[in-house]
Short mmCIF file of C-alpha atoms in Angstrom, two decimals:
data_model
loop_
_atom_site.label_atom_id
_atom_site.label_comp_id
_atom_site.label_asym_id
_atom_site.label_seq_id
_atom_site.Cartn_x
_atom_site.Cartn_y
_atom_site.Cartn_z
CA MET A 1 -87.57 -5.39 39.11
CA SER A 2 -89.07 -6.45 42.25
CA LEU A 3 -91.65 -3.67 44.39
CA ARG A 4 -90.36 -1.25 46.79
CA ARG A 5 -92.13 -1.11 50.27
CA THR A 6 -92.97 1.46 52.61
CA PRO A 7 -91.67 0.43 56.25
CA LEU A 8 -95.26 -0.56 57.39
CA SER A 9 -95.62 -3.73 55.19
CA LYS A 10 -95.92 -5.27 57.51
CA GLN A 11 -98.78 -3.39 59.60
CA HIS A 12 -100.92 -3.13 56.39
CA ILE A 13 -100.86 -6.95 55.48
CA GLU A 14 -102.10 -7.74 59.47
CA LEU A 15 -104.37 -5.06 58.43
CA GLY A 16 -106.09 -7.15 55.80
CA ALA A 17 -105.08 -4.95 53.16
CA LYS A 18 -104.78 -6.21 49.36
CA MET A 19 -101.58 -4.72 48.17
CA VAL A 20 -101.40 -3.76 44.37
CA ASP A 21 -98.43 -2.80 42.17
CA PHE A 22 -99.10 1.24 42.51
CA ALA A 23 -95.99 3.52 40.42
CA GLY A 24 -93.35 0.60 41.30
CA TRP A 25 -94.25 0.26 45.20
CA GLU A 26 -96.59 -2.46 46.57
CA MET A 27 -98.93 -0.07 48.06
CA PRO A 28 -102.58 -1.20 50.10
CA ILE A 29 -105.27 -0.51 47.43
CA GLN A 30 -108.01 -1.31 50.34
CA TYR A 31 -108.63 -2.98 54.00
CA SER A 32 -112.08 -3.26 54.38
CA SER A 33 -113.87 -1.80 51.69
CA ILE A 34 -113.43 1.43 49.61
CA ILE A 35 -117.24 2.21 50.43
CA THR A 36 -116.16 1.91 54.17
CA GLU A 37 -113.13 3.24 53.69
CA HIS A 38 -114.25 6.65 51.69
CA ASN A 39 -117.27 6.71 54.46
CA ALA A 40 -115.13 6.50 57.18
CA VAL A 41 -113.09 10.05 56.09
CA ARG A 42 -116.17 11.98 54.62
CA LYS A 43 -117.22 11.06 58.52
CA ALA A 44 -114.76 10.62 61.02
CA ALA A 45 -110.83 9.99 60.61
CA GLY A 46 -108.68 8.05 58.13
CA ILE A 47 -104.63 7.80 57.56
CA PHE A 48 -103.24 6.81 54.88
CA ASP A 49 -99.69 5.71 54.16
CA VAL A 50 -98.36 7.55 51.50
CA SER A 51 -94.88 7.21 51.61
CA HIS A 52 -94.21 6.55 48.25
CA MET A 53 -94.46 10.03 47.51
CA GLY A 54 -91.63 12.29 47.11
CA GLN A 55 -89.61 14.54 49.20
CA ILE A 56 -87.43 17.24 47.30
CA PHE A 57 -85.68 19.95 49.87
CA VAL A 58 -84.61 23.22 48.12
CA ARG A 59 -82.32 25.76 50.17
CA GLY A 60 -79.86 28.52 49.38
CA PRO A 61 -79.64 32.21 48.96
CA ASP A 62 -82.15 31.86 45.42
CA ALA A 63 -84.33 29.59 46.66
CA VAL A 64 -87.75 31.82 46.55
CA LYS A 65 -86.18 32.67 43.39
CA PHE A 66 -85.89 29.46 41.81
CA LEU A 67 -89.07 27.50 42.95
CA SER A 68 -91.13 30.83 41.23
CA TYR A 69 -88.98 30.39 38.58
CA ILE A 70 -90.17 26.47 38.65
CA THR A 71 -93.67 26.33 39.49
CA THR A 72 -97.08 28.53 38.91
CA TRP A 73 -96.82 30.15 42.37
CA ASN A 74 -94.92 33.10 43.35
CA MET A 75 -93.02 32.25 46.25
CA GLU A 76 -92.26 36.11 47.23
CA ARG A 77 -95.88 35.91 48.53
CA GLN A 78 -95.42 33.09 50.89
CA LYS A 79 -94.66 33.57 54.34
CA ASP A 80 -92.51 30.84 56.96
CA GLY A 81 -94.82 28.05 57.39
CA ASP A 82 -97.07 28.32 54.07
CA CYS A 83 -98.18 26.00 52.12
CA ARG A 84 -99.88 25.67 48.46
CA TYR A 85 -100.85 23.57 46.07
CA CYS A 86 -99.01 24.42 42.16
CA HIS A 87 -97.87 23.30 38.88
CA ILE A 88 -94.74 22.55 37.67
CA LEU A 89 -95.03 23.68 33.88
CA ASN A 90 -92.61 22.74 30.57
CA GLU A 91 -91.76 25.41 28.48
CA ASN A 92 -95.02 24.68 26.60
CA GLY A 93 -96.90 25.05 29.28
CA HIS A 94 -97.50 21.05 30.06
CA ILE A 95 -98.30 20.01 33.61
CA ILE A 96 -95.15 17.84 34.63
CA ASP A 97 -96.13 17.51 37.77
CA ASP A 98 -98.56 18.69 40.74
CA THR A 99 -97.41 19.65 44.01
CA ILE A 100 -97.44 21.37 47.50
CA LEU A 101 -94.74 23.62 48.00
CA TYR A 102 -93.84 23.92 51.50
CA THR A 103 -92.05 27.00 52.95
CA ILE A 104 -90.68 25.45 56.20
CA ASN A 105 -88.65 28.50 57.09
CA ALA A 106 -86.70 31.28 54.92
CA ASN A 107 -84.14 29.01 54.38
CA GLU A 108 -85.71 25.45 53.84
CA TYR A 109 -88.43 24.13 51.28
CA LEU A 110 -89.96 21.56 50.30
CA LEU A 111 -91.71 19.85 46.98
CA VAL A 112 -93.49 16.61 47.06
CA PRO A 113 -93.95 15.00 44.02
CA ASN A 114 -96.43 12.16 42.97
CA ALA A 115 -94.07 8.45 42.91
CA SER A 116 -93.61 8.07 39.82
CA LYS A 117 -92.61 11.80 39.01
CA ILE A 118 -89.77 11.80 41.34
CA SER A 119 -86.86 11.38 39.40
CA GLU A 120 -88.11 13.67 36.48
CA ILE A 121 -89.13 16.76 38.70
CA ARG A 122 -85.53 16.15 40.76
CA ASP A 123 -83.52 16.41 36.73
CA TRP A 124 -85.82 18.87 36.17
CA LEU A 125 -85.42 21.44 38.90
CA LEU A 126 -81.42 20.24 38.67
CA ASN A 127 -81.18 21.32 35.05
CA ASN A 128 -82.67 24.21 35.57
CA SER A 129 -80.94 25.41 38.21
CA ASN A 130 -77.45 26.87 36.76
CA ASP A 131 -78.80 30.32 37.39
CA PHE A 132 -79.93 29.62 40.82
CA ASP A 133 -77.70 29.80 44.16
CA VAL A 134 -79.76 26.76 45.38
CA ILE A 135 -79.15 23.10 46.92
CA ILE A 136 -81.47 20.85 45.99
CA GLU A 137 -81.56 17.52 47.97
CA ASP A 138 -83.99 14.92 46.79
CA LEU A 139 -84.80 12.79 50.27
CA SER A 140 -87.92 10.32 49.02
CA ASP A 141 -85.86 7.35 49.93
CA THR A 142 -85.62 8.66 53.61
CA TYR A 143 -89.12 10.21 54.00
CA PHE A 144 -92.36 9.08 55.09
CA CYS A 145 -95.72 10.83 54.62
CA LEU A 146 -98.77 9.65 56.68
CA ALA A 147 -101.99 11.63 56.01
CA LEU A 148 -104.59 12.12 58.97
CA GLN A 149 -107.71 12.95 57.17
CA GLY A 150 -111.30 13.87 57.75
CA PRO A 151 -113.67 16.06 60.18
CA GLU A 152 -112.40 13.87 63.55
CA ALA A 153 -108.34 14.29 62.27
CA PRO A 154 -107.98 17.48 64.46
CA ARG A 155 -109.06 15.79 67.67
CA LEU A 156 -106.95 12.84 66.79
CA LEU A 157 -103.56 15.13 66.09
CA GLY A 158 -104.28 16.95 69.51
CA GLN A 159 -104.25 13.71 71.44
CA HIS A 160 -101.24 12.31 69.32
CA LEU A 161 -98.74 15.80 68.94
CA ASN A 162 -101.03 18.37 71.45
CA THR A 163 -101.27 20.35 68.48
CA SER A 164 -103.13 22.08 65.81
CA VAL A 165 -102.52 23.32 62.25
CA ASN A 166 -104.70 25.52 59.82
CA SER A 167 -105.53 24.56 56.47
CA PHE A 168 -102.16 25.18 54.51
CA GLN A 169 -99.71 25.69 57.18
CA LEU A 170 -97.10 23.92 58.64
CA LYS A 171 -95.81 23.60 62.17
CA THR A 172 -92.12 21.72 62.69
CA PHE A 173 -91.31 19.22 65.34
CA ASN A 174 -88.01 17.85 65.76
CA GLU A 175 -87.21 16.62 62.10
CA VAL A 176 -91.33 16.35 61.88
CA ILE A 177 -93.42 18.62 59.32
CA VAL A 178 -96.72 18.81 60.10
CA SER A 179 -99.03 20.31 57.44
CA GLY A 180 -102.84 21.01 56.86
CA THR A 181 -102.77 19.87 54.21
CA GLY A 182 -104.57 16.49 52.36
CA TYR A 183 -106.21 15.67 49.27
CA THR A 184 -109.34 14.39 50.27
CA GLY A 185 -110.88 18.01 50.77
CA GLU A 186 -111.50 17.44 54.35
CA LEU A 187 -110.09 18.83 57.72
CA GLY A 188 -106.69 17.05 58.50
CA CYS A 189 -102.65 16.75 58.45
CA GLU A 190 -100.03 15.01 56.54
CA ILE A 191 -97.43 14.17 58.78
CA ILE A 192 -94.11 14.08 56.66
CA GLY A 193 -90.83 13.12 58.91
CA PRO A 194 -87.66 10.64 58.41
CA LEU A 195 -88.92 6.86 58.06
CA ASP A 196 -87.56 5.65 61.66
CA GLN A 197 -90.04 7.31 63.21
CA ILE A 198 -93.17 6.11 60.35
CA GLU A 199 -94.34 3.02 62.78
CA PHE A 200 -94.42 5.52 65.69
CA HIS A 201 -97.39 7.88 64.18
CA TRP A 202 -98.83 5.22 62.64
CA GLU A 203 -99.32 2.90 65.37
CA ALA A 204 -100.29 5.57 67.70
CA LEU A 205 -103.15 7.48 65.46
CA VAL A 206 -104.21 4.03 64.58
CA ASP A 207 -105.05 3.40 68.20
CA MET A 208 -106.32 6.85 69.08
CA GLY A 209 -109.23 4.99 66.12
CA ALA A 210 -107.97 6.51 62.66
CA ILE A 211 -108.94 4.43 60.19
CA PRO A 212 -106.49 2.73 57.45
CA ILE A 213 -107.55 4.03 54.21
CA GLY A 214 -106.39 3.13 50.64
CA LEU A 215 -105.70 4.11 47.65
CA GLY A 216 -109.10 2.69 46.50
CA ALA A 217 -111.17 5.22 48.58
CA ARG A 218 -107.89 8.10 48.22
CA ASP A 219 -108.80 8.14 44.36
CA THR A 220 -112.84 8.44 44.84
CA LEU A 221 -112.39 11.22 47.62
CA ARG A 222 -109.97 13.03 45.38
CA LEU A 223 -112.04 12.69 42.52
CA GLU A 224 -115.69 13.96 44.37
CA LYS A 225 -113.28 16.85 45.25
CA GLY A 226 -112.38 17.64 41.29
CA TYR A 227 -108.55 16.89 42.38
CA LEU A 228 -106.04 15.86 39.59
CA LEU A 229 -104.59 12.39 39.26
CA SER A 230 -100.71 13.00 38.41
CA GLY A 231 -100.63 9.65 34.94
CA GLN A 232 -104.51 9.83 34.28
CA ASP A 233 -106.21 13.44 34.09
CA PHE A 234 -102.78 15.08 32.45
CA LYS A 235 -100.27 12.96 31.42
CA GLY A 236 -97.97 15.42 29.63
CA MET A 237 -99.49 17.11 27.02
CA GLU A 238 -102.13 19.35 29.29
CA THR A 239 -101.58 22.71 30.52
CA THR A 240 -102.66 24.04 33.61
CA LEU A 241 -105.93 25.99 32.07
CA GLU A 242 -106.84 23.30 30.34
CA THR A 243 -107.23 20.90 33.71
CA ASN A 244 -109.06 24.23 34.43
CA TYR A 245 -106.70 25.07 37.37
CA ALA A 246 -105.93 28.60 36.57
CA TRP A 247 -105.98 29.54 40.15
CA VAL A 248 -102.40 27.92 40.77
CA ILE A 249 -101.27 30.28 38.26
CA ASP A 250 -99.80 33.85 39.72
CA TRP A 251 -99.52 35.74 36.26
CA ASP A 252 -97.42 38.17 37.61
CA HIS A 253 -94.25 36.11 38.07
CA GLU A 254 -91.96 34.67 35.42
CA PHE A 255 -92.10 31.44 35.16
CA ILE A 256 -91.59 28.24 32.80
CA GLY A 257 -94.49 27.76 30.97
CA ARG A 258 -96.06 31.12 31.28
CA GLU A 259 -95.31 32.21 27.68
CA ALA A 260 -97.28 29.26 26.47
CA LEU A 261 -100.17 29.76 28.57
CA ILE A 262 -100.38 33.39 27.80
CA SER A 263 -100.79 32.43 24.22
CA GLN A 264 -103.20 29.75 25.06
CA LYS A 265 -105.20 32.43 27.20
CA GLN A 266 -106.41 33.98 23.88
CA THR A 267 -107.55 30.86 22.75
CA LYS A 268 -110.61 28.43 22.73
CA TYR A 269 -109.80 25.19 23.80
CA PRO A 270 -111.27 22.30 26.22
CA LYS A 271 -111.16 22.59 29.60
CA LEU A 272 -111.25 19.66 32.01
CA SER A 273 -115.04 19.04 33.43
CA GLY A 274 -116.83 17.31 35.43
CA ILE A 275 -119.54 14.40 34.28
CA LEU A 276 -122.21 13.54 36.41
CA LEU A 277 -124.12 10.43 35.01
CA GLU A 278 -127.79 10.40 35.74
CA ASP A 279 -128.52 7.28 34.45
CA ARG A 280 -127.65 4.18 36.74
CA GLY A 281 -123.82 2.79 36.38
CA VAL A 282 -120.16 3.60 37.00
CA LEU A 283 -118.12 5.61 34.70
CA ARG A 284 -114.28 4.13 34.10
CA PRO A 285 -111.50 6.11 32.52
CA GLY A 286 -111.21 5.68 28.90
CA CYS A 287 -115.44 5.95 28.50
CA SER A 288 -116.59 7.86 25.20
CA VAL A 289 -118.34 10.93 25.86
CA TYR A 290 -120.91 12.27 23.18
CA TYR A 291 -122.25 14.94 22.20
CA ASN A 292 -125.48 15.69 19.35
CA ASN A 293 -124.46 12.14 18.79
CA ASN A 294 -120.62 12.87 18.19
CA LYS A 295 -118.10 11.62 19.84
CA ILE A 296 -116.14 14.22 22.09
CA SER A 297 -113.52 12.89 24.10
CA GLU A 298 -113.41 10.05 26.62
CA LEU A 299 -112.81 10.14 30.39
CA THR A 300 -109.57 11.26 31.96
CA SER A 301 -111.16 9.56 35.52
CA GLY A 302 -114.13 8.03 36.01
CA SER A 303 -115.82 5.99 39.34
CA LEU A 304 -118.51 6.15 41.98
CA SER A 305 -119.16 8.59 43.84
CA PRO A 306 -119.61 6.92 47.40
CA THR A 307 -121.21 9.77 48.42
CA LEU A 308 -123.66 10.57 45.46
CA ARG A 309 -124.48 7.01 45.04
CA LYS A 310 -123.80 8.01 40.88
CA GLY A 311 -121.39 7.56 38.36
CA ILE A 312 -119.08 10.88 38.46
CA GLY A 313 -115.84 11.43 36.12
CA LEU A 314 -113.73 13.94 34.66
CA SER A 315 -113.31 14.72 30.43
CA TYR A 316 -111.83 17.54 28.40
CA ILE A 317 -114.42 19.07 26.62
CA ASP A 318 -115.96 22.65 25.50
CA LEU A 319 -119.29 22.72 26.39
CA ALA A 320 -121.14 25.09 29.14
CA ILE A 321 -122.44 23.73 32.41
CA GLY A 322 -125.55 21.84 31.98
CA SER A 323 -124.76 20.57 28.45
CA LYS A 324 -126.80 16.85 27.85
CA ILE A 325 -124.57 14.29 27.20
CA THR A 326 -124.19 10.84 26.67
CA ILE A 327 -121.35 8.24 27.84
CA VAL A 328 -120.51 4.94 26.74
CA VAL A 329 -120.33 2.29 29.36
CA ARG A 330 -119.98 -1.09 28.09
CA GLY A 331 -121.75 -0.58 24.59
CA LYS A 332 -124.51 1.48 26.01
CA HIS A 333 -125.05 5.03 25.48
CA LEU A 334 -126.25 6.34 29.30
CA ASN A 335 -127.32 10.01 30.21
CA GLY A 336 -125.28 12.72 31.67
CA ARG A 337 -124.52 16.25 32.11
CA VAL A 338 -121.45 18.70 32.60
CA VAL A 339 -121.66 19.88 35.96
CA ARG A 340 -119.31 22.28 37.91
CA THR A 341 -116.53 20.46 40.12
CA PRO A 342 -115.96 19.89 42.75
CA PHE A 343 -118.80 17.17 42.69
CA LEU A 344 -119.45 17.68 46.36
CA MET B 1 -112.02 -18.09 54.87
CA SER B 2 -115.17 -18.13 52.52
CA GLU B 3 -118.21 -19.38 53.36
CA VAL B 4 -118.76 -22.56 50.74
CA PRO B 5 -122.40 -24.20 51.61
CA ASP B 6 -122.84 -28.04 51.08
CA ASN B 7 -126.24 -27.75 49.95
CA LEU B 8 -125.37 -25.49 46.79
CA SER B 9 -123.94 -26.76 43.47
CA TYR B 10 -120.96 -24.47 42.06
CA THR B 11 -118.94 -23.17 38.62
CA LYS B 12 -115.28 -22.59 38.29
CA ASP B 13 -116.16 -19.18 37.01
CA HIS B 14 -117.64 -19.13 41.37
CA GLU B 15 -121.18 -18.42 41.07
CA TRP B 16 -123.72 -21.24 42.73
CA MET B 17 -127.09 -22.93 41.93
CA LEU B 18 -129.57 -24.26 44.00
CA ILE B 19 -131.92 -26.29 42.19
CA ASP B 20 -135.57 -25.94 43.48
CA ASP B 21 -138.56 -28.98 43.69
CA ASP B 22 -139.55 -27.64 39.96
CA GLY B 23 -136.54 -27.81 38.82
CA ARG B 24 -135.44 -24.23 38.17
CA VAL B 25 -132.22 -22.86 38.91
CA ARG B 26 -131.28 -20.11 41.47
CA VAL B 27 -128.37 -18.34 40.63
CA GLY B 28 -125.89 -15.97 42.59
CA ILE B 29 -122.20 -15.49 43.16
CA THR B 30 -120.34 -17.62 46.16
CA ASP B 31 -118.98 -16.14 49.26
CA TYR B 32 -115.18 -15.85 47.65
CA ALA B 33 -116.41 -13.97 44.70
CA GLN B 34 -118.28 -11.34 46.21
CA ASP B 35 -114.99 -10.81 48.92
CA ALA B 36 -112.79 -10.74 45.60
CA LEU B 37 -114.98 -8.17 43.84
CA SER B 38 -115.64 -6.35 46.98
CA ASP B 39 -118.10 -3.15 47.22
CA VAL B 40 -120.80 -4.37 44.72
CA VAL B 41 -122.21 -0.78 43.98
CA PHE B 42 -124.38 -1.37 40.56
CA MET B 43 -125.63 -4.45 38.98
CA GLU B 44 -126.70 -5.05 35.30
CA LEU B 45 -129.19 -8.28 35.22
CA PRO B 46 -130.71 -9.70 32.78
CA GLU B 47 -134.59 -9.19 31.27
CA ILE B 48 -136.85 -11.96 32.39
CA GLY B 49 -137.37 -14.14 29.09
CA SER B 50 -134.22 -13.70 28.18
CA LYS B 51 -132.18 -16.84 26.86
CA PHE B 52 -128.59 -17.64 27.46
CA SER B 53 -126.64 -20.37 26.39
CA GLU B 54 -124.39 -21.94 29.20
CA GLY B 55 -121.05 -19.45 29.72
CA ASP B 56 -122.63 -16.56 28.28
CA VAL B 57 -122.27 -13.02 29.98
CA MET B 58 -125.72 -13.01 31.33
CA ALA B 59 -125.20 -10.01 34.01
CA VAL B 60 -122.56 -7.22 35.31
CA ALA B 61 -121.42 -6.89 38.58
CA GLU B 62 -119.73 -3.41 39.07
CA SER B 63 -117.71 -2.75 42.20
CA VAL B 64 -116.02 0.73 42.49
CA LYS B 65 -112.63 -0.97 40.99
CA ALA B 66 -114.14 -3.13 38.20
CA ALA B 67 -116.57 -4.54 35.93
CA SER B 68 -117.11 -8.04 36.14
CA ASP B 69 -119.12 -10.35 33.98
CA ILE B 70 -121.64 -13.10 35.57
CA TYR B 71 -121.84 -16.33 33.11
CA ALA B 72 -124.99 -18.61 32.70
CA PRO B 73 -124.03 -21.27 34.54
CA VAL B 74 -126.52 -23.65 32.61
CA SER B 75 -128.50 -23.14 29.11
CA GLY B 76 -131.70 -21.81 29.66
CA GLU B 77 -134.27 -19.03 30.39
CA ILE B 78 -134.50 -16.16 32.85
CA VAL B 79 -137.67 -16.38 34.89
CA GLU B 80 -137.36 -14.12 37.83
CA VAL B 81 -134.40 -11.37 38.95
CA ASN B 82 -133.87 -9.98 42.15
CA ASP B 83 -135.53 -6.05 41.38
CA LYS B 84 -133.86 -5.45 44.99
CA LEU B 85 -130.31 -5.61 43.93
CA GLU B 86 -131.04 -2.39 41.64
CA GLU B 87 -131.74 -0.09 44.77
CA SER B 88 -129.55 -2.40 46.94
CA PRO B 89 -126.70 -4.30 45.11
CA GLU B 90 -124.63 -4.21 48.84
CA LEU B 91 -126.50 -7.32 49.49
CA ILE B 92 -124.37 -9.18 47.19
CA ASN B 93 -122.04 -8.62 49.58
CA GLU B 94 -123.53 -8.63 52.47
CA SER B 95 -125.86 -12.05 51.86
CA PRO B 96 -124.22 -13.78 48.59
CA TYR B 97 -126.56 -16.76 49.41
CA GLU B 98 -129.87 -15.63 50.35
CA PHE B 99 -131.12 -12.24 49.88
CA GLY B 100 -127.85 -11.34 47.11
CA TRP B 101 -129.26 -14.04 44.87
CA MET B 102 -128.81 -12.71 40.85
CA VAL B 103 -131.74 -14.54 38.63
CA VAL B 104 -133.29 -17.83 38.89
CA MET B 105 -133.30 -19.93 35.17
CA ILE B 106 -135.60 -22.71 33.62
CA SER B 107 -132.54 -25.27 32.22
CA ASP B 108 -133.64 -27.79 29.85
CA ASN B 109 -129.89 -29.31 30.19
CA THR B 110 -129.16 -31.09 33.43
CA LEU B 111 -126.19 -29.92 35.35
CA LYS B 112 -122.49 -31.61 34.21
CA ASN B 113 -120.45 -29.42 34.43
CA THR B 114 -120.72 -28.31 38.36
CA LEU B 115 -119.17 -28.62 41.04
CA ASP B 116 -119.75 -30.13 44.37
CA SER B 117 -118.73 -28.44 47.49
CA GLU B 118 -116.07 -30.10 48.17
CA SER B 119 -114.73 -29.40 44.77
CA TYR B 120 -115.35 -26.08 45.24
CA ARG B 121 -113.75 -25.31 48.34
CA LYS B 122 -110.29 -27.25 46.63
CA LEU B 123 -110.65 -24.77 43.63
CA ILE B 124 -110.43 -21.64 45.82
CA ASP B 125 -107.89 -22.90 48.52
#
């Protein structure tokens, strides 16, 4: 099967991007270097083509009730223009995907599932919507998403669209949604709209100085902030509590997976924890974690933090913050410890 | 276009070798290799005095995305390592043929399986 391309493929390749297969899409992994791009987002502003991500719109009189039932968040608490990060669970409390929920207005809502989960989430929504008066429309194939991230992002957004957005708030311009969201932990926004507008926004922002950023730096940026990567930190068998994301749950509403989470709350279970390497080295997903000479887990994510210049990773473990562990990197036990996330 | 200096010898594993007046072999990775690896963020180098046969893994270059083995281009003993790479592994990207050298070896065997600059250019073309 051939890989899908975003309308900006030509621009990416002209900018010198190395293209890779990501969830069936040919996407830029880096343009110049991961470290340079990472630092550009932390210190200036970067722009990401994340058009592989999905856009599923939900409308209808029961949209609020339905989305509250489907997600860990209670949409009754959300006002027009609010955005919120939350999880979509199955009956066992296992995460199917994480998403941002957008309340565009009282009649229109948007979810942004990960590229590899779009059809699964669309089917999940359709299969659970029988008792609700809603219209579910998957527009992933006809919508783009660009993320503009970094301390300079608000200035560039002002220059480009003569507007500003607050964190986790959105504004609409004709058919385009601009939201104060992203996955880097920096100030900035995401621009979502119909595909035929993508080149206008990309080219204007690149011309204004936004630096194109690939998926490689997207991974190090999100990992430094302890953000989850779908398909890696959760892949079908992990609950929201296990990922240590209890803050995305509003317990005071009915939602799929709630009973399972309530039972799990009473038990002891490993939680996704930050691992900081004290020796020199780079952590990788799959590295074994040892405590008192016993293997206790493996890393779900691992890399080098370009900001800290240390190996960092995530692993499901049941140890207190500060516990000393070793991580096996290419056959050698390196020293590390359990730390609180975000790493910075 | 990758730089391939004419005064060096090369291997098909993208290492370069420079033989000095004492017959010692200075080893690093090529401009093409550093570009393919991208940001080298950590170098694991051998100890001085360790011995390798041609083709053994003697060092590891780690980039943000992956770890890559560096092979001994000749059989012999490590007599010098570039300590600067511990603090500044980025020298491999910035200066692959000069400040980014990795080790110096003393070898008994002659360099027979090596490529000259012309053949190496063809290999990476």
